[in-house]
Each structure stands twice: as C-alpha cells, then as structure tokens.
Tab-separated table of C-alpha atoms and ligand atoms in Angstrom:
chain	number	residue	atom	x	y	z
H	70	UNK	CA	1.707	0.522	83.171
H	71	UNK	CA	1.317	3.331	80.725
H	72	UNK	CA	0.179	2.809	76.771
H	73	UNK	CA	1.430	5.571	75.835
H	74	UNK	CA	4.329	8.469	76.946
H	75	UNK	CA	5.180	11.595	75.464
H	76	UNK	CA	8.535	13.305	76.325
H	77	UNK	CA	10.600	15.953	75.187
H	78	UNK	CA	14.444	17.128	75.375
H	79	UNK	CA	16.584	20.378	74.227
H	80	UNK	CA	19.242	21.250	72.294
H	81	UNK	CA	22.145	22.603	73.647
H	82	UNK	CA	25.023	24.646	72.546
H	83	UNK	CA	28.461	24.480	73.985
H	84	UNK	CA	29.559	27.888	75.217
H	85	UNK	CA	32.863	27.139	75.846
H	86	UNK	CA	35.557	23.602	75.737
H	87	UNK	CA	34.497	21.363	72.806
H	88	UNK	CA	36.618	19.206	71.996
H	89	UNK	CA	39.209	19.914	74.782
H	90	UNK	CA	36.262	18.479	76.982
H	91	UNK	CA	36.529	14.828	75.664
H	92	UNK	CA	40.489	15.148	77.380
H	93	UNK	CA	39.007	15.822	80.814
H	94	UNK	CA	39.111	19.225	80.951
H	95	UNK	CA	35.632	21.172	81.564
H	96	UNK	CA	33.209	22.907	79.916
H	97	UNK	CA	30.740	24.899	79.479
H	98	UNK	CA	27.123	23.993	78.072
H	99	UNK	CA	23.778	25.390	77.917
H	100	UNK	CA	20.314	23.696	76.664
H	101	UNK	CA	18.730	25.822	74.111
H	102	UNK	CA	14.990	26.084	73.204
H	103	UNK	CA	14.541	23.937	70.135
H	104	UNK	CA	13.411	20.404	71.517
H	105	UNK	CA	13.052	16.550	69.804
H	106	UNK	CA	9.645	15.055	71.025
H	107	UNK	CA	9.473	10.885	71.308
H	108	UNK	CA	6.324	9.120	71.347
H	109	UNK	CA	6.754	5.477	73.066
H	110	UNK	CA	3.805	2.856	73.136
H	111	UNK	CA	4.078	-1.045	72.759
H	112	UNK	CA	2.991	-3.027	69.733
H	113	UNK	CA	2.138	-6.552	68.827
H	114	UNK	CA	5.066	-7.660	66.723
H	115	UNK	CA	7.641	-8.002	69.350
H	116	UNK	CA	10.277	-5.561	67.555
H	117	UNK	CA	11.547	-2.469	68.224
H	118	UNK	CA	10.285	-0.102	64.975
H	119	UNK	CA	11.057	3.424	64.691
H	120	UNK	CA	9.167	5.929	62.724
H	121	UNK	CA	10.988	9.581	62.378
H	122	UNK	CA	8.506	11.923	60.260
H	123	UNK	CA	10.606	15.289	60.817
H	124	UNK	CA	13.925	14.950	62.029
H	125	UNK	CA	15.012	17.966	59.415
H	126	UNK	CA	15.702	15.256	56.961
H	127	UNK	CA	13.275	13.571	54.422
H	128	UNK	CA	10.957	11.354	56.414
H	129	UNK	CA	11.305	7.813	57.021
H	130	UNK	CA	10.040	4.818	58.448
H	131	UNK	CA	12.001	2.218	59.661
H	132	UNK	CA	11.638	-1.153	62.040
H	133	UNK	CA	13.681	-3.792	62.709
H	134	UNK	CA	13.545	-7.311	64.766
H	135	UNK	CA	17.016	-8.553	66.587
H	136	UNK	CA	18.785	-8.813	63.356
H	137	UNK	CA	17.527	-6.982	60.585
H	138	UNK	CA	17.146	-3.709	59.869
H	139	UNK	CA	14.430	-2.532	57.567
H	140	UNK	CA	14.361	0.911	56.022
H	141	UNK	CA	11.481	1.899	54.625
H	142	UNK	CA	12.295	5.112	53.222
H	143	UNK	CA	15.177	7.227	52.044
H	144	UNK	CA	17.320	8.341	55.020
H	145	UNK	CA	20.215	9.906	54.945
H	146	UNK	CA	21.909	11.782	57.372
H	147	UNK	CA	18.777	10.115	60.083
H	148	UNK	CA	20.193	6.684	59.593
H	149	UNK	CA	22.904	7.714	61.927
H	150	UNK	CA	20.073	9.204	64.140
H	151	UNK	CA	18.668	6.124	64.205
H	152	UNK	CA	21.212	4.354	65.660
H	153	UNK	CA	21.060	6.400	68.876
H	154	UNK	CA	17.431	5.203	69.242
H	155	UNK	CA	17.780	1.633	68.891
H	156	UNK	CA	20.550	1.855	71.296
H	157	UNK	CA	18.643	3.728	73.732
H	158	UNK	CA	15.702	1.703	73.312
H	159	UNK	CA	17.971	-1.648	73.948
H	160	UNK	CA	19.527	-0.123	76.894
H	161	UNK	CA	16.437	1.007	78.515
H	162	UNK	CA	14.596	-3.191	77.832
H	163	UNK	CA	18.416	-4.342	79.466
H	164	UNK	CA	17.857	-2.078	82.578
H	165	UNK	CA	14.283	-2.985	82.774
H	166	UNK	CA	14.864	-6.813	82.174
H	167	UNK	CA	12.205	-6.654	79.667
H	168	UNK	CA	11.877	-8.500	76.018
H	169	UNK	CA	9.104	-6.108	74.297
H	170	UNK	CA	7.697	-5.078	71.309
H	171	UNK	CA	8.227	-0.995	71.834
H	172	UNK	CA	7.918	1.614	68.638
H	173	UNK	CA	8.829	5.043	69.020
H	174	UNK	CA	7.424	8.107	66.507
H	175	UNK	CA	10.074	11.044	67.042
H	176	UNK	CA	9.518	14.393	65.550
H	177	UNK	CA	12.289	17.147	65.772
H	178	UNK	CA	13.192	21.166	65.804
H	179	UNK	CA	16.942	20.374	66.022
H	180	UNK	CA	18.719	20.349	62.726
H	181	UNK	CA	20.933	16.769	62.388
H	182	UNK	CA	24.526	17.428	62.514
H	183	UNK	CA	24.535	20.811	62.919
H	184	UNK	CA	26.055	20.794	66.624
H	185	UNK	CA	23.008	21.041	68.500
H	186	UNK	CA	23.348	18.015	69.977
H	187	UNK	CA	20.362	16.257	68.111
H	188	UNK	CA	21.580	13.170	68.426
H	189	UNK	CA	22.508	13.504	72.323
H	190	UNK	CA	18.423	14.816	72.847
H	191	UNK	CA	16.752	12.329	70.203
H	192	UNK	CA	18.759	9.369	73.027
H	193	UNK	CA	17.793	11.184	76.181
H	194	UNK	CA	14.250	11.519	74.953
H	195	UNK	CA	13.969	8.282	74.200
H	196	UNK	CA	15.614	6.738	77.030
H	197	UNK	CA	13.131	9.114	79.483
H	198	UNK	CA	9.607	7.741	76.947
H	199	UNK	CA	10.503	4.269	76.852
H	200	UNK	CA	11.494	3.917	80.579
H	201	UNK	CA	8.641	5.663	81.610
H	202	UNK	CA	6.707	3.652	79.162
H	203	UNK	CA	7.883	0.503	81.328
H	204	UNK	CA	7.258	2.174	84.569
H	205	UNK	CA	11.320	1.593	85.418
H	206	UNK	CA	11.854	4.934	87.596
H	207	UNK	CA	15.219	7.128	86.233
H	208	UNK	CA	16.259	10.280	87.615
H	209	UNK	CA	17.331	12.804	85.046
H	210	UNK	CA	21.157	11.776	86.259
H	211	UNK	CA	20.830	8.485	85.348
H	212	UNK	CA	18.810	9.544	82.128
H	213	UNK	CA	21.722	11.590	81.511
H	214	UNK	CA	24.595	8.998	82.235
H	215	UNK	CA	22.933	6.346	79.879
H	216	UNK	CA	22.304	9.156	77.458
H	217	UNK	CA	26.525	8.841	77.683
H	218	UNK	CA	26.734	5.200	77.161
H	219	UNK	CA	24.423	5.289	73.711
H	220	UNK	CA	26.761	8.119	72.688
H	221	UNK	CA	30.088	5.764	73.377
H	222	UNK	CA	28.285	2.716	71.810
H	223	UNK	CA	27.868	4.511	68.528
H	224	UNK	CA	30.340	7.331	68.414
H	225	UNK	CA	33.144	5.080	70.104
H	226	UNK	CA	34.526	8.430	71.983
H	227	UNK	CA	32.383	11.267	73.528
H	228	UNK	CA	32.303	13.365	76.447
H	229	UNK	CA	28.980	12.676	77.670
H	230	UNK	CA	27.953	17.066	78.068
H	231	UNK	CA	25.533	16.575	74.946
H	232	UNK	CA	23.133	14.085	77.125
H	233	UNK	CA	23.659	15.642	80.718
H	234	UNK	CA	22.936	18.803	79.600
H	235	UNK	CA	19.900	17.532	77.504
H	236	UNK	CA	18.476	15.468	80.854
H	237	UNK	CA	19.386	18.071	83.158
H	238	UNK	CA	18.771	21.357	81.081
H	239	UNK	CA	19.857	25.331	81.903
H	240	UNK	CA	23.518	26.418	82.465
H	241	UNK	CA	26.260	23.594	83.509
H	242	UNK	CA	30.015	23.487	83.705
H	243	UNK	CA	31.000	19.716	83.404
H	244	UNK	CA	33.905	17.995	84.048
H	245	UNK	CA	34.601	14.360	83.791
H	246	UNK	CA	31.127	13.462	83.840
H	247	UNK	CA	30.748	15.316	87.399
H	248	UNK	CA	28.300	18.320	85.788
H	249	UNK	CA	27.395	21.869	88.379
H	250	UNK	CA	24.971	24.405	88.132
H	251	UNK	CA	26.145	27.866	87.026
H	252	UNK	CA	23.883	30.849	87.635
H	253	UNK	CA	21.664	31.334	85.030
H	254	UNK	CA	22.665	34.321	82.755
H	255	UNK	CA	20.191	35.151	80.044
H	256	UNK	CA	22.411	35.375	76.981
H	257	UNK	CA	21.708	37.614	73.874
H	258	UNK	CA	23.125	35.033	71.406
H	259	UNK	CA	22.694	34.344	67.665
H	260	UNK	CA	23.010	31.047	67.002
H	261	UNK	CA	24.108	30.958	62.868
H	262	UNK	CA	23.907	27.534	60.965
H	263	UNK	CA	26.444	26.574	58.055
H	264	UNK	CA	24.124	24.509	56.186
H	265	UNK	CA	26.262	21.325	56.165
H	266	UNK	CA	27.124	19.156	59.017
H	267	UNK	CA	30.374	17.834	59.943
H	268	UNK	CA	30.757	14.101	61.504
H	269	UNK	CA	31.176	14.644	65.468
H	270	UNK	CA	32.910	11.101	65.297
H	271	UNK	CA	35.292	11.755	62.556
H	272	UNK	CA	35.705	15.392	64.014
H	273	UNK	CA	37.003	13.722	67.569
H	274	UNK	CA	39.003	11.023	65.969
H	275	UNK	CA	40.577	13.934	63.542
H	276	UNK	CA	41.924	15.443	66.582
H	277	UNK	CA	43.081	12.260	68.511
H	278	UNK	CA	45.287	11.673	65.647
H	279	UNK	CA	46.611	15.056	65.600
H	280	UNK	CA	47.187	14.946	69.891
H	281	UNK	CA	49.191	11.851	68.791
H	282	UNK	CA	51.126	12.624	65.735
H	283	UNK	CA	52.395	16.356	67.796
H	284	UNK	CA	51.415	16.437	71.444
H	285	UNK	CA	53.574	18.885	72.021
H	286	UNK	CA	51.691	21.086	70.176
H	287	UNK	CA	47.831	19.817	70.999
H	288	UNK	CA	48.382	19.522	74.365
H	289	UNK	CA	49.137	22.818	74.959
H	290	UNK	CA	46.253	24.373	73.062
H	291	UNK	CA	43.562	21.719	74.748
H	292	UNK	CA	45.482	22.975	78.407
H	293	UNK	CA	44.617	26.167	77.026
H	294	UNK	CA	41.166	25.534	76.279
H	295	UNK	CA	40.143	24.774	79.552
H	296	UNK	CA	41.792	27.154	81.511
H	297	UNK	CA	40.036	29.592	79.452
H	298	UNK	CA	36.709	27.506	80.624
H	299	UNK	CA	37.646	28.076	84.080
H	300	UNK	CA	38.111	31.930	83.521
H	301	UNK	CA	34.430	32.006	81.821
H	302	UNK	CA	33.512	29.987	84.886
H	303	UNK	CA	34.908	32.797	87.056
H	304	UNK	CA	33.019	35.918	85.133
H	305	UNK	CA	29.214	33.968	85.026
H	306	UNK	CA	30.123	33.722	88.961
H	307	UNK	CA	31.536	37.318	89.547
H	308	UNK	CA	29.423	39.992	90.609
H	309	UNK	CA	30.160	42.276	87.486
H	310	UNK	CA	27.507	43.916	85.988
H	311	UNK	CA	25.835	42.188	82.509
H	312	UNK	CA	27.833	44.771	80.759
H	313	UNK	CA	31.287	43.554	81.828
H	314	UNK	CA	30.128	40.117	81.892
H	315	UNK	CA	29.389	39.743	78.573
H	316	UNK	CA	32.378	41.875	77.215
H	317	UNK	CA	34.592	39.488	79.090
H	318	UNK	CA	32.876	36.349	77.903
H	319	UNK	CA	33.017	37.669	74.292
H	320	UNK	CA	36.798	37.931	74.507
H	321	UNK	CA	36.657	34.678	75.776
H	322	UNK	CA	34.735	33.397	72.456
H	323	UNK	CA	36.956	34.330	70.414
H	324	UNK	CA	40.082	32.894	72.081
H	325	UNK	CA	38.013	29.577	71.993
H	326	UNK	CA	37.248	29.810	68.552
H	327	UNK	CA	40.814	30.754	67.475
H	328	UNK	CA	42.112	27.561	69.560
H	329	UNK	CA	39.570	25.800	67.818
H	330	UNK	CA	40.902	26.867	64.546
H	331	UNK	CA	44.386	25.688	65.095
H	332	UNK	CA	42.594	22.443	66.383
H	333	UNK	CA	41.753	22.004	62.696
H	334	UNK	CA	37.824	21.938	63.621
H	335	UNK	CA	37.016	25.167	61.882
H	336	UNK	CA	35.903	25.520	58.216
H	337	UNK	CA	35.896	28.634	55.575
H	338	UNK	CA	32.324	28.512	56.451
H	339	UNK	CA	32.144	28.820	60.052
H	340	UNK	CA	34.914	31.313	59.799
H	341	UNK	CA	33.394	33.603	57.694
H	342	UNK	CA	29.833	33.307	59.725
H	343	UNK	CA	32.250	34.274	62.720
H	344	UNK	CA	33.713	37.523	61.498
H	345	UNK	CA	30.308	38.216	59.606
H	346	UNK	CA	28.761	38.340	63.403
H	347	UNK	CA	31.826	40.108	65.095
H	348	UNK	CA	31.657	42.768	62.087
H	349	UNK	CA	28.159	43.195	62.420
H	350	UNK	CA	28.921	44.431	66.269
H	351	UNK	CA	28.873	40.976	68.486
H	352	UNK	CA	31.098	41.051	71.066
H	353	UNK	CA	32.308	37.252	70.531
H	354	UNK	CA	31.578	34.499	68.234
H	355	UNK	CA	33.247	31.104	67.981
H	356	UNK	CA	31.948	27.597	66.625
H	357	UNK	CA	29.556	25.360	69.081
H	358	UNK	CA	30.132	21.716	69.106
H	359	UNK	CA	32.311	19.391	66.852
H	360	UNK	CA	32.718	22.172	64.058
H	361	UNK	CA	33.681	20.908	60.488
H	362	UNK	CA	30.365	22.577	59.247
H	363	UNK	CA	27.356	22.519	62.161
H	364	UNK	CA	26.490	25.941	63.974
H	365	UNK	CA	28.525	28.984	65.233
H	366	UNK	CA	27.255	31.307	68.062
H	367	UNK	CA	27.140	35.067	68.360
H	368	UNK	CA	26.980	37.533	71.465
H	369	UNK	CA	25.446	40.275	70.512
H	370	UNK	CA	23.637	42.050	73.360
H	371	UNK	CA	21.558	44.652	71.633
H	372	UNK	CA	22.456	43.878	68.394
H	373	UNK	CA	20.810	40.439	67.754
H	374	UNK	CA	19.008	41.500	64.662
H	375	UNK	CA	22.083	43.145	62.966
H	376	UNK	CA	24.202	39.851	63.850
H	377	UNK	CA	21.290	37.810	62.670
H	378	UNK	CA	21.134	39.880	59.112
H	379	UNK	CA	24.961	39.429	58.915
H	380	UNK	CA	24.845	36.079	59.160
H	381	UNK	CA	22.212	35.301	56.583
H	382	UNK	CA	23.996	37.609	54.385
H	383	UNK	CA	26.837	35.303	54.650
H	384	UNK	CA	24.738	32.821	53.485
H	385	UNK	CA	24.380	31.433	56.862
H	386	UNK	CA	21.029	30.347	58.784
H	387	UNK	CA	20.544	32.227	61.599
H	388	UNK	CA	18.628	31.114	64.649
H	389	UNK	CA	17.590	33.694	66.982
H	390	UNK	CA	17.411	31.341	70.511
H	391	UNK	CA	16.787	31.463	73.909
H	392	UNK	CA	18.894	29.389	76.581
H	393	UNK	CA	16.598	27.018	77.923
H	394	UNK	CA	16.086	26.190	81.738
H	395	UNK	CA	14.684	22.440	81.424
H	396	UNK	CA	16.202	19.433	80.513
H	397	UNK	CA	13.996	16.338	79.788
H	398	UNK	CA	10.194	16.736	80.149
H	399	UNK	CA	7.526	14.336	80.159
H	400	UNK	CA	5.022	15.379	78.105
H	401	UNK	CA	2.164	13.119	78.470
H	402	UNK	CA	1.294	9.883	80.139
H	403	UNK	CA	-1.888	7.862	78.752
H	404	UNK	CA	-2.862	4.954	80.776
B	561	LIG	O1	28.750	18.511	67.644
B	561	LIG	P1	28.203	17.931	68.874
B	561	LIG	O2	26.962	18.551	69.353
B	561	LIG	O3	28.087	16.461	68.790
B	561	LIG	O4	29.254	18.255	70.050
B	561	LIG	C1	30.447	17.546	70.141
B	561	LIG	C2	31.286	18.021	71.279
B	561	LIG	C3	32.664	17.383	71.322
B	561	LIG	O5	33.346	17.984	72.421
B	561	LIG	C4	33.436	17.656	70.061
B	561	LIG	C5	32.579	15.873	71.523
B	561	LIG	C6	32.148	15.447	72.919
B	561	LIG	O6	31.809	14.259	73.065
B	561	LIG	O7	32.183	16.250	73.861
C-alpha cells in the first residue's frame, strides 16, 4: 500500500444550463486550469484530521475523531469546504471497508464560492488521494459519481456536473448524470470574479421555491434553458468556422444569462461585470455556476485583454483561463 498520494483536480465553469440542469435538463461544462491539490497519508491517532493551508481563505487546521470536530483556526467560508472532505474521506473508508486513521493537507488555486466548483474538485481530489491511498481501484466515473453523493450529503440538492466534470475533465454536455464528450473548442474566455460568493445551496433552494410558488412561469424559462443548451450543443458540433461558432455561442450567452436573471440568480454585481465585458467588445457574457455573487464569463476572441481591463475596471477580478483537457490526476505515489 502507498504512504503517501498526491492528486490533483480542476475547476470548471459552466458554459451553459446552471441551474436548469438540477431539473434534468442538460448542460454544458468545461474544466478550467486552476486545480486543488490533496495530500493523503495515514497517521497514528485513528482520526480523520484535515489541514487546509491555502484554500483562498485564512489558513486552518482542523481534525476530528467520530464525534467531534476540532477547529484549530479561524475558518470561515472553508468550514463549509471542509465538510466535503470529511464526507469524501468517510465515503471512500465505507467503500473500502476500512476503519483508519487518514489526514489529508489540501492546498488550492480555486477561489471558495466563487462558482468554480471548488468544493466539487476539493471532493473529487480527495476521494481519488485517499482511495488510491488504500489501494481500492476507482475509475474516474465512479470518482465522479461519488464526487455526486458528497455533494447531495452536504448540499441536500445538486446536479452532480461540478464532480463529473472535475473527474473526467475537458468539454462535456451532461444530462441526468449520463455526461458525453463534445469536441474540444479552445475558447477565448475571460473568466471575471465578483469578489463575494453566493451559497450554491441557498441559490438552488431559492429557485425550488420560486418553481413552486409560480410554475407556470419557472417552468417555462428552465424549458427554455435547455433547449438553448441543445442549440449550443448543435454549433460546438457544426462544421462552421471558429468565427461563426463563437458569434453564435455568444448570442447564446447572453440568452442564458438573461434567463438567469429572471431566475433571480443574478446580482447588480454580476450584471454590471456582464455588460462591462460585452461593452468592452465580447461577443457574450453570462454568469457561471449558482450566481448570487461567484464568477461571470466573457467571450472575447481577440479581445481578451480589453474584456479583462473592463472587468477590473468594474471592480471585478478578472481571470484570464484556459479550458482544461484533464480531469483528476494523480500526482504522486510514495511507497
Ligand atoms: O456554483 P457552483 O459551481 O456550485 O455551480 C452550481 C450549479 C447549479 O446548477 C446551480 C447547481 C448544480 O448542482 O448543478
């Protein structure tokens, strides 16, 4: 058995159907190029301890036995982080059939809350270290699917996209936990951070009791929503040129970002680091992920430094990113 495992998993942005996604309809996701590293080994005590040094929040230590947890330092916004890895970490010992002392040491790019899927990557990481760790073999599907079952344990209600596409990595269109490969189309995006993060579990529930207090009007706009996926679907597909591609997927945007809006999931913010972008010459902009603060996204082919400059001007944080290709990686293995 290993000591020690290294392993690594992306970001990702959703291109197109948050939200309507967690009502069955598809989507479209991408793993970005910012990745949250997990360091699993055994220890002595028997517990499960978790130290996170940089998870873009002050650092803190923290470990806990069955019963108890112990933080050690201010926290946060990582507490809820935390949660994801002891759940992970309990799943993994369950599937394994294993009663262990295991501590994990996480260090992160991804910004907490901001719609990156942080928390989806910080499980999947995890789950891949600490099974490998234990020698129990997981493909990246499995990884992916009990990457799902952390997120319903804590969250209550997700979609699953923000661990598949963290296992799996590059371009997917999911649907009902049934993910497929889309070409891979090297996007000129911006991505442009608000600076405060909005609760992806209060965010969801938000628009569950809107879909029940006026279906009549939700239903409609989350129909809408992913029949718009399905047209996106149809351009990355097409043989257009880039050109037309991207002009139609733009368009796209920022139907998705209106429908968003009238979801309620928008904020001044992200609004105003939307039209900053699309003044600035992107061709489309909407919010990625569960909105209510978190990140936006620009296309701006050719004009990625001008978006980028817009957005910072709008007192945004602008990430210039690349779409990623892989999903989890082991990083190192010491026996
Ligand atoms: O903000 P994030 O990265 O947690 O993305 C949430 C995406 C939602 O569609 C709003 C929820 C889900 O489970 O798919």
């Amino acid at each position: 058995m290993p000591r020690l495992v290294l392993a690594s998993a992306p970001a990702k942005i959703i291109l197109f159907g948050e939200h309507s996604v967690v009502y069955g309809k598809p989507a479209i996701a991408s793993a970005i190029d910012l990745r949250t590293y997990v360091r699993a080994e055994f220890n002595d005590s028997g517990n499960i301890k978790i130290e996170a040094h940089d998870i873009k929040t002050p650092g803190l230590i923290v470990s806990f036995s069955e019963d108890k947890i112990y933080f050690e330092t201010d926290y946060g916004k990582a507490a809820e982080v935390l949660s994801y890895v002891r759940h992970a970490i309990e799943l993994v010992l369950e599937e394994a059939d294993k009663r262990t002392g295991v501590s994990v040491s996480i260090t992160s790019q991804i910004p907490v809350g901001a719609g990156l899927g942080s928390s989806a990557a910080v499980a999947v990481a995890t789950i891949g270290a600490v099974s490998k760790l234990l020698d129990l073999e997981l493909s990246k599907e499995e990884i992916a699917k009990m990457g799902h079952k952390v997120e319903l344990l804590v969250q209550g209600a997700s979609s699953g996209i923000d661990p598949t596409v963290s296992a799996i990595g590059g371009f997917l269109y999911y649907k009902q936990g049934e993910f497929e490969h889309l070409p891979f189309v090297e996007l000129p995006i911006v991505v442009g951070y608000t600076g405060s993060s909005g609760s992806t579990k209060e965010l969801v529930a938000m628009v569950r009791r809107r879909y029940e207090e006026m279906p009549e009007l939700i239903e409609p706009i989350l129909e809408s929503m992913g029949k718009l996926v399905d047209k996106a679907k149809e351009v990355i597909i097409s043989k257009l040129d880039e050109e037309e591609k991207f002009l139609k997927l733009g368009e796209l945007m920022n139907i998705n970002h209106g429908l968003l809006d009238a979801l309620g999931v928008s904020t001044k913010k992200l609004s105003e680091l939307v039209y900053a972008a699309r003044t600035a010459g992107a061709i489309g902009a909407k919010l990625t992920g569960a909105g209510g603060g978190g990140c936006m996204y620009a296309l701006a082919p050719g004009k990625q430094r001008e978006v980028a400059t817009a957005i910072k001007i709008a007192g945004g944080t602008p990430m210039i990113t690349r779409i990623s290709k892989e999903g989890l990686r082991i990083e190192e293995v010491r026996e």
